[in-house]
Amino acid sequence: MITDRSYAVEPWCVRETRLNLDVLAQSESVFALSNGHIGWRGNLDEGEPHGLPGTYLNGVHELHPLPYAEAGYGYPESGQTVINVTNGKILRLLVDDEPFDLRYGRLVSHERVLDLRRGVLERTCEWTSPAGSTVRVRSTRLVSLTQRAIAAIAYEVEAVGSRSRVVIQSELVANESLPEPDTDPRAARALKSPLEPEEDVAVGQRLRLVHRTRRSGLRVAVAADHTVTGPERTTTGSESNVDVARLTVTSVLEPGETLRVEKLVAHGWSGARSRPAMSDQVEAALAAAGHSGWQGLLDDQRACLDDFWAGADVEVDGDEEIQQAVRFALFHVLQAGARAERRAIPAKGLTGSGYDGHAFWDTETFVLPVLAYTAPGAVAEALRWRQATLDAARERATQLGLSGAAFPWRTIEGSEGSAYWPAGTAAFHVNADIADAVVRYVAATGDTDFERDTGVELLVETARLWRSLGHHDAHGVFHIDGVTGPDEYSAVADDNTYTNLMARANLLSAAEAVERHPGEAARLGVDEEESAAWRDAAAAVHIPYNDELGVHEQHAGFTRYQRWDFDGTRPGQYPLLLHFPYFDLYRKQVVKQADLVLAMYTCGDFFDEEQVARNFAYYEPLTVRDSSLSACCQAVVAAQAGHLRLAYAYTAEAALMDLADLEQNTRDGLHIASLAGTWMALVAGFGGLRRDGDRTLYFSPRLPEAFSRLAFSLQFLGRRLHVEVGPDKATYTLLSGPPLTIAHHGMPVHLNGDGPAVRPVPAAPVRPEPEQPRHRRPHVR
């Protein structure tokens, strides 16, 4: 159990009962609201104090030069960094001429609540100014899941005990001062005041600012409208300049009287549309939101989330922290992709500027599997974004002397943004991860139109890369050499097992897809010879195996490397990459994050149960979890191998990554993939969910002793399925849709909607508990 929590443990909300400035930046990430298009960090309404101000529009970035001590052919020249766009959250308050600043005066009470069912952030506080005037402030904030361009705030001030003169300043602010990045100073210079003004308007209670980024040439428009309710003596006035548009509301409140401001904020951006067009776009969005009104936005938000939770909720009996954490995780995963609409899902979502706002392979491997079964429309849009970046990926492949498309390791707009090629360019597995996401989405939805229009092209171009990157040796064996797998402590290696298995699946999926869609195959220039070459490569791909040890190798020769000196590594020397040279890490048996273990989850049909157990036992003592992507994978495979107590510990680590700030970096934004991994650990780990190529769902559920019940819902091929697992039995109920056949511990179960099917849960196999590296054992709950 976490003994020093910043947030109360409740099943449907995250509650902060006092203001702690030491964790302010963490709370700004935890309380962030988003819809995949707009991201509002959970900054205080008045703007200060703050950890990191943050208002983000998905895809809006600035360019800056990448640092190289020595140039080299094929190195990316320009980096991309998410920028803080015009801030519409700010509502400053003055009470009898004293600024409402929680660092001064006396804060009587302060509470914030992220309501996971209603999709709002609520705040209540009571404050006495240095001059002795007391006010009660209430605010409710939302980023709309139904009106993509809209965010809104209701802000209310009540006089307590005495007559108070209050002033509310509702603002749009561009080019806010930010903490300088602690990395490349050239990036810091490029990102200082990145928005050049084009238009500022303040008319009545309506505000608008339009700016353009200096280097990337993106136009950003933000507009706000207000509804003001207060005593008769309330007045308003507005003004604007190049970086600030402001509505000032002034009133005198008698004790018990309130002043209320409802603020609607519309956001838009484009790399092509004109300034007048962008102004019209945000004004139109405001008009639509005004038609709904504040209460209409609240009602629509609740209805949207009611539908989501009906098909996505996970219930955990036996651990209140994990129950809260998995709902928190699902809420933020939904927010990250709900309305992204042909934009990336960044590693931090839109909750912070960590990783420069880039998207990685995390999206396809961790986030999209969750959304495929809970909000599948978001998966289609994320993959259409990948399709939209194919030209850049093809150009990158050509630059590298390869065929097809080489998707970037990290990016915002489609070009490679990594300056470190061993972990970037060499991590070609991102191509197979994208292909896997395509196959999974089509299998989960039956969306053949998507497969034809989007999936086939992605599968073909990624398959072409593998066929050109790999080669057949003199014996006909297909090798993929000089690549980096998921484990970044083993770079530029030959025949990484994860990469080779995922590439094999990619090649076969592409061959099958062009057979189903001959018209698309012809358009893309795929003939029978090329398709046959994919099948030949897939059939001959090399999977390294150590016969003496009886385990698969993470990559060819990995098991002959010298083991890392774990006994000689101090607790304060983790993560290793901050204390030891990569040169040393690359030559040793030490694993940053699940790699071969991840392959046993994503490509489970290749491994039998004994191989899973032996492989897990071998790699567990080598894996240091210096990445937040590891614990959830280890949880899934630990559960499969029968190590339920260990799986429980890893599940908690993934689940509490941000709520407990386990890596001390939640201030930069949430770990969206680790949040998604919470669902993976519970549903794929203890629920045993797997998918077979014939679109059958397989379940092999087993619970740890701490859980008395696990229940979850899935969407699959137009159906809603509910699964409930107890210590001794599992119950499967088809809630809607036509009959469905699933598998329970390998045996078919036919569901027709007439009632639940109940099956016994067999006991877990008994195996010796594996060891972990010294100082890196998970916390036992």
Tab-separated table of N, CA and C in Angstrom, residues 255-349:
chain	number	residue	atom	x	y	z
A	255	PRO	N	-22.627	39.474	1.717
A	255	PRO	CA	-22.435	38.105	2.217
A	255	PRO	C	-23.498	37.148	1.669
A	256	GLY	N	-23.086	36.039	1.105
A	256	GLY	CA	-23.998	35.057	0.537
A	256	GLY	C	-24.293	35.271	-0.934
A	257	GLU	N	-23.964	36.439	-1.496
A	257	GLU	CA	-24.186	36.688	-2.917
A	257	GLU	C	-23.042	36.089	-3.739
A	258	THR	N	-23.351	35.759	-4.993
A	258	THR	CA	-22.351	35.114	-5.852
A	258	THR	C	-22.251	35.844	-7.184
A	259	LEU	N	-21.079	35.748	-7.759
A	259	LEU	CA	-20.806	36.195	-9.114
A	259	LEU	C	-20.354	34.973	-9.901
A	260	ARG	N	-21.010	34.705	-11.024
A	260	ARG	CA	-20.738	33.487	-11.796
A	260	ARG	C	-20.382	33.853	-13.231
A	261	VAL	N	-19.323	33.254	-13.728
A	261	VAL	CA	-18.903	33.426	-15.116
A	261	VAL	C	-18.815	32.047	-15.764
A	262	GLU	N	-19.559	31.852	-16.829
A	262	GLU	CA	-19.440	30.638	-17.635
A	262	GLU	C	-18.656	30.985	-18.891
A	263	LYS	N	-17.571	30.287	-19.116
A	263	LYS	CA	-16.639	30.621	-20.195
A	263	LYS	C	-16.527	29.447	-21.157
A	264	LEU	N	-16.859	29.694	-22.414
A	264	LEU	CA	-16.691	28.709	-23.476
A	264	LEU	C	-15.462	29.095	-24.288
A	265	VAL	N	-14.592	28.131	-24.551
A	265	VAL	CA	-13.357	28.403	-25.282
A	265	VAL	C	-13.276	27.459	-26.478
A	266	ALA	N	-13.095	28.029	-27.661
A	266	ALA	CA	-12.988	27.254	-28.890
A	266	ALA	C	-11.545	27.300	-29.398
A	267	HIS	N	-11.050	26.153	-29.880
A	267	HIS	CA	-9.663	26.017	-30.321
A	267	HIS	C	-9.621	25.450	-31.730
A	268	GLY	N	-8.675	25.940	-32.520
A	268	GLY	CA	-8.479	25.378	-33.850
A	268	GLY	C	-7.085	25.665	-34.354
A	269	TRP	N	-6.606	24.835	-35.268
A	269	TRP	CA	-5.305	25.084	-35.901
A	269	TRP	C	-5.270	24.467	-37.277
A	270	SER	N	-4.370	24.971	-38.092
A	270	SER	CA	-4.214	24.441	-39.440
A	270	SER	C	-2.860	24.871	-39.990
A	271	GLY	N	-2.303	24.043	-40.844
A	271	GLY	CA	-1.096	24.408	-41.565
A	271	GLY	C	-1.400	24.968	-42.928
A	272	ALA	N	-2.683	25.028	-43.291
A	272	ALA	CA	-3.044	25.451	-44.641
A	272	ALA	C	-4.084	26.565	-44.678
A	273	ARG	N	-4.986	26.631	-43.704
A	273	ARG	CA	-6.109	27.560	-43.782
A	273	ARG	C	-5.669	28.984	-43.467
A	274	SER	N	-6.388	29.942	-44.062
A	274	SER	CA	-6.062	31.355	-43.913
A	274	SER	C	-6.494	31.875	-42.545
A	275	ARG	N	-6.006	33.075	-42.212
A	275	ARG	CA	-6.397	33.689	-40.947
A	275	ARG	C	-7.907	33.916	-40.868
A	276	PRO	N	-8.559	34.496	-41.892
A	276	PRO	CA	-10.018	34.659	-41.791
A	276	PRO	C	-10.752	33.327	-41.640
A	277	ALA	N	-10.259	32.305	-42.327
A	277	ALA	CA	-10.920	31.005	-42.231
A	277	ALA	C	-10.795	30.435	-40.824
A	278	MET	N	-9.631	30.609	-40.202
A	278	MET	CA	-9.455	30.105	-38.848
A	278	MET	C	-10.294	30.890	-37.849
A	279	SER	N	-10.393	32.203	-38.030
A	279	SER	CA	-11.252	33.011	-37.160
A	279	SER	C	-12.697	32.543	-37.263
A	280	ASP	N	-13.154	32.315	-38.496
A	280	ASP	CA	-14.528	31.853	-38.696
A	280	ASP	C	-14.738	30.475	-38.068
A	281	GLN	N	-13.718	29.633	-38.154
A	281	GLN	CA	-13.839	28.267	-37.623
A	281	GLN	C	-14.087	28.280	-36.117
A	282	VAL	N	-13.303	29.050	-35.371
A	282	VAL	CA	-13.488	29.044	-33.919
A	282	VAL	C	-14.764	29.788	-33.519
A	283	GLU	N	-15.152	30.800	-34.298
A	283	GLU	CA	-16.417	31.482	-34.008
A	283	GLU	C	-17.596	30.540	-34.221
A	284	ALA	N	-17.516	29.717	-35.254
A	284	ALA	CA	-18.586	28.743	-35.497
A	284	ALA	C	-18.654	27.716	-34.378
A	285	ALA	N	-17.488	27.282	-33.918
A	285	ALA	CA	-17.462	26.321	-32.814
A	285	ALA	C	-18.076	26.928	-31.556
A	286	LEU	N	-17.797	28.218	-31.311
A	286	LEU	CA	-18.409	28.893	-30.160
A	286	LEU	C	-19.927	28.967	-30.307
A	287	ALA	N	-20.384	29.235	-31.517
A	287	ALA	CA	-21.830	29.318	-31.736
A	287	ALA	C	-22.505	27.986	-31.430
A	288	ALA	N	-21.895	26.897	-31.869
A	288	ALA	CA	-22.469	25.576	-31.601
A	288	ALA	C	-22.464	25.273	-30.112
A	289	ALA	N	-21.369	25.611	-29.424
A	289	ALA	CA	-21.306	25.375	-27.982
A	289	ALA	C	-22.307	26.254	-27.247
A	290	GLY	N	-22.457	27.501	-27.706
A	290	GLY	CA	-23.441	28.383	-27.082
A	290	GLY	C	-24.855	27.860	-27.236
A	291	HIS	N	-25.116	27.189	-28.350
A	291	HIS	CA	-26.443	26.596	-28.556
A	291	HIS	C	-26.695	25.487	-27.542
A	292	SER	N	-25.656	24.702	-27.243
A	292	SER	CA	-25.797	23.658	-26.228
A	292	SER	C	-25.903	24.253	-24.835
A	293	GLY	N	-25.117	25.314	-24.587
A	293	GLY	CA	-25.085	25.914	-23.258
A	293	GLY	C	-24.273	25.082	-22.295
A	294	TRP	N	-23.965	25.680	-21.155
A	294	TRP	CA	-23.137	24.998	-20.152
A	294	TRP	C	-23.761	23.685	-19.706
A	295	GLN	N	-25.046	23.697	-19.392
A	295	GLN	CA	-25.676	22.476	-18.918
A	295	GLN	C	-25.742	21.423	-20.013
A	296	GLY	N	-25.935	21.867	-21.236
A	296	GLY	CA	-25.950	20.921	-22.345
A	296	GLY	C	-24.606	20.239	-22.535
A	297	LEU	N	-23.519	21.000	-22.369
A	297	LEU	CA	-22.189	20.402	-22.458
A	297	LEU	C	-21.980	19.375	-21.354
A	298	LEU	N	-22.418	19.712	-20.132
A	298	LEU	CA	-22.308	18.769	-19.019
A	298	LEU	C	-23.106	17.495	-19.296
A	299	ASP	N	-24.334	17.653	-19.786
A	299	ASP	CA	-25.194	16.500	-20.046
A	299	ASP	C	-24.599	15.606	-21.143
A	300	ASP	N	-24.087	16.235	-22.195
A	300	ASP	CA	-23.503	15.458	-23.291
A	300	ASP	C	-22.246	14.715	-22.825
A	301	GLN	N	-21.453	15.380	-21.964
A	301	GLN	CA	-20.241	14.742	-21.448
A	301	GLN	C	-20.589	13.503	-20.633
A	302	ARG	N	-21.589	13.632	-19.776
A	302	ARG	CA	-22.000	12.501	-18.942
A	302	ARG	C	-22.556	11.366	-19.803
A	303	ALA	N	-23.352	11.706	-20.810
A	303	ALA	CA	-23.927	10.670	-21.664
A	303	ALA	C	-22.823	9.922	-22.427
A	304	CYS	N	-21.845	10.667	-22.914
A	304	CYS	CA	-20.728	10.044	-23.639
A	304	CYS	C	-19.975	9.080	-22.729
A	305	LEU	N	-19.710	9.500	-21.505
A	305	LEU	CA	-18.966	8.649	-20.584
A	305	LEU	C	-19.816	7.493	-20.059
A	306	ASP	N	-21.104	7.701	-19.895
A	306	ASP	CA	-21.972	6.585	-19.508
A	306	ASP	C	-21.869	5.455	-20.532
A	307	ASP	N	-21.877	5.831	-21.808
A	307	ASP	CA	-21.771	4.819	-22.865
A	307	ASP	C	-20.397	4.150	-22.839
A	308	PHE	N	-19.357	4.950	-22.622
A	308	PHE	CA	-18.010	4.384	-22.564
A	308	PHE	C	-17.871	3.402	-21.413
A	309	TRP	N	-18.287	3.808	-20.213
A	309	TRP	CA	-18.111	2.938	-19.053
A	309	TRP	C	-18.963	1.673	-19.164
A	310	ALA	N	-20.101	1.752	-19.832
A	310	ALA	CA	-20.933	0.555	-19.991
A	310	ALA	C	-20.204	-0.531	-20.765
A	311	GLY	N	-19.293	-0.135	-21.666
A	311	GLY	CA	-18.576	-1.128	-22.452
A	311	GLY	C	-17.113	-1.267	-22.109
A	312	ALA	N	-16.647	-0.554	-21.068
A	312	ALA	CA	-15.203	-0.545	-20.808
A	312	ALA	C	-14.820	-0.712	-19.349
A	313	ASP	N	-15.761	-0.615	-18.428
A	313	ASP	CA	-15.398	-0.581	-17.012
A	313	ASP	C	-14.724	-1.875	-16.571
A	314	VAL	N	-13.798	-1.721	-15.636
A	314	VAL	CA	-13.128	-2.856	-14.997
A	314	VAL	C	-13.372	-2.740	-13.502
A	315	GLU	N	-13.887	-3.810	-12.902
A	315	GLU	CA	-14.171	-3.816	-11.467
A	315	GLU	C	-13.205	-4.763	-10.763
A	316	VAL	N	-12.604	-4.266	-9.695
A	316	VAL	CA	-11.632	-5.037	-8.918
A	316	VAL	C	-12.085	-5.062	-7.468
A	317	ASP	N	-12.399	-6.223	-6.958
A	317	ASP	CA	-12.746	-6.366	-5.545
A	317	ASP	C	-11.539	-6.936	-4.806
A	318	GLY	N	-11.073	-6.194	-3.808
A	318	GLY	CA	-9.950	-6.667	-3.028
A	318	GLY	C	-8.792	-5.697	-2.956
A	319	ASP	N	-8.800	-4.662	-3.807
A	319	ASP	CA	-7.739	-3.658	-3.764
A	319	ASP	C	-8.324	-2.333	-4.238
A	320	GLU	N	-8.641	-1.461	-3.280
A	320	GLU	CA	-9.296	-0.193	-3.609
A	320	GLU	C	-8.391	0.720	-4.426
A	321	GLU	N	-7.083	0.672	-4.172
A	321	GLU	CA	-6.167	1.521	-4.933
A	321	GLU	C	-6.146	1.137	-6.408
A	322	ILE	N	-6.091	-0.156	-6.685
A	322	ILE	CA	-6.073	-0.587	-8.078
A	322	ILE	C	-7.424	-0.342	-8.730
A	323	GLN	N	-8.516	-0.480	-7.970
A	323	GLN	CA	-9.825	-0.160	-8.537
A	323	GLN	C	-9.868	1.293	-9.008
A	324	GLN	N	-9.448	2.207	-8.149
A	324	GLN	CA	-9.407	3.613	-8.562
A	324	GLN	C	-8.454	3.808	-9.730
A	325	ALA	N	-7.280	3.176	-9.644
A	325	ALA	CA	-6.242	3.411	-10.642
A	325	ALA	C	-6.652	2.938	-12.028
A	326	VAL	N	-7.351	1.813	-12.135
A	326	VAL	CA	-7.699	1.322	-13.467
A	326	VAL	C	-8.767	2.214	-14.098
A	327	ARG	N	-9.672	2.763	-13.314
A	327	ARG	CA	-10.648	3.693	-13.891
A	327	ARG	C	-9.982	5.021	-14.272
A	328	PHE	N	-9.061	5.483	-13.432
A	328	PHE	CA	-8.268	6.658	-13.769
A	328	PHE	C	-7.513	6.408	-15.074
A	329	ALA	N	-6.945	5.230	-15.204
A	329	ALA	CA	-6.192	4.880	-16.408
A	329	ALA	C	-7.080	4.867	-17.640
A	330	LEU	N	-8.219	4.206	-17.546
A	330	LEU	CA	-9.121	4.134	-18.696
A	330	LEU	C	-9.616	5.515	-19.101
A	331	PHE	N	-9.904	6.356	-18.117
A	331	PHE	CA	-10.367	7.713	-18.411
A	331	PHE	C	-9.306	8.480	-19.198
A	332	HIS	N	-8.063	8.398	-18.766
A	332	HIS	CA	-7.020	9.155	-19.448
A	332	HIS	C	-6.655	8.537	-20.796
A	333	VAL	N	-6.727	7.241	-20.929
A	333	VAL	CA	-6.485	6.621	-22.232
A	333	VAL	C	-7.577	7.045	-23.208
A	334	LEU	N	-8.824	7.085	-22.751
A	334	LEU	CA	-9.906	7.576	-23.601
A	334	LEU	C	-9.648	9.023	-23.988
A	335	GLN	N	-9.320	9.866	-22.998
A	335	GLN	CA	-9.067	11.276	-23.289
A	335	GLN	C	-7.964	11.450	-24.332
A	336	ALA	N	-6.951	10.596	-24.275
A	336	ALA	CA	-5.807	10.744	-25.173
A	336	ALA	C	-6.181	10.530	-26.631
A	337	GLY	N	-7.196	9.694	-26.886
A	337	GLY	CA	-7.489	9.350	-28.267
A	337	GLY	C	-8.896	9.605	-28.749
A	338	ALA	N	-9.799	10.028	-27.855
A	338	ALA	CA	-11.221	10.080	-28.210
A	338	ALA	C	-11.492	10.900	-29.458
A	339	ARG	N	-10.929	12.110	-29.528
A	339	ARG	CA	-11.182	12.984	-30.674
A	339	ARG	C	-9.883	13.420	-31.350
A	340	ALA	N	-8.876	12.551	-31.300
A	340	ALA	CA	-7.605	12.896	-31.946
A	340	ALA	C	-7.793	13.040	-33.456
A	341	GLU	N	-8.582	12.171	-34.051
A	341	GLU	CA	-9.011	12.272	-35.443
A	341	GLU	C	-7.865	12.578	-36.398
A	342	ARG	N	-7.165	11.512	-36.757
A	342	ARG	CA	-6.057	11.548	-37.708
A	342	ARG	C	-4.878	12.363	-37.188
A	343	ARG	N	-4.719	12.306	-35.866
A	343	ARG	CA	-3.517	12.835	-35.242
A	343	ARG	C	-2.933	11.732	-34.368
A	344	ALA	N	-1.695	11.941	-33.955
A	344	ALA	CA	-1.022	10.952	-33.129
A	344	ALA	C	-1.610	10.918	-31.728
A	345	ILE	N	-1.360	9.826	-31.012
A	345	ILE	CA	-1.593	9.767	-29.575
A	345	ILE	C	-0.220	9.808	-28.923
A	346	PRO	N	0.198	10.966	-28.398
A	346	PRO	CA	1.557	11.083	-27.846
A	346	PRO	C	1.743	10.236	-26.598
A	347	ALA	N	3.022	10.005	-26.249
A	347	ALA	CA	3.340	9.190	-25.078
A	347	ALA	C	2.791	9.785	-23.800
A	348	LYS	N	2.666	11.105	-23.732
A	348	LYS	CA	2.083	11.782	-22.576
A	348	LYS	C	0.650	12.222	-22.834
A	349	GLY	N	0.067	11.761	-23.937
A	349	GLY	CA	-1.221	12.298	-24.311
A	349	GLY	C	-1.068	13.801	-24.498
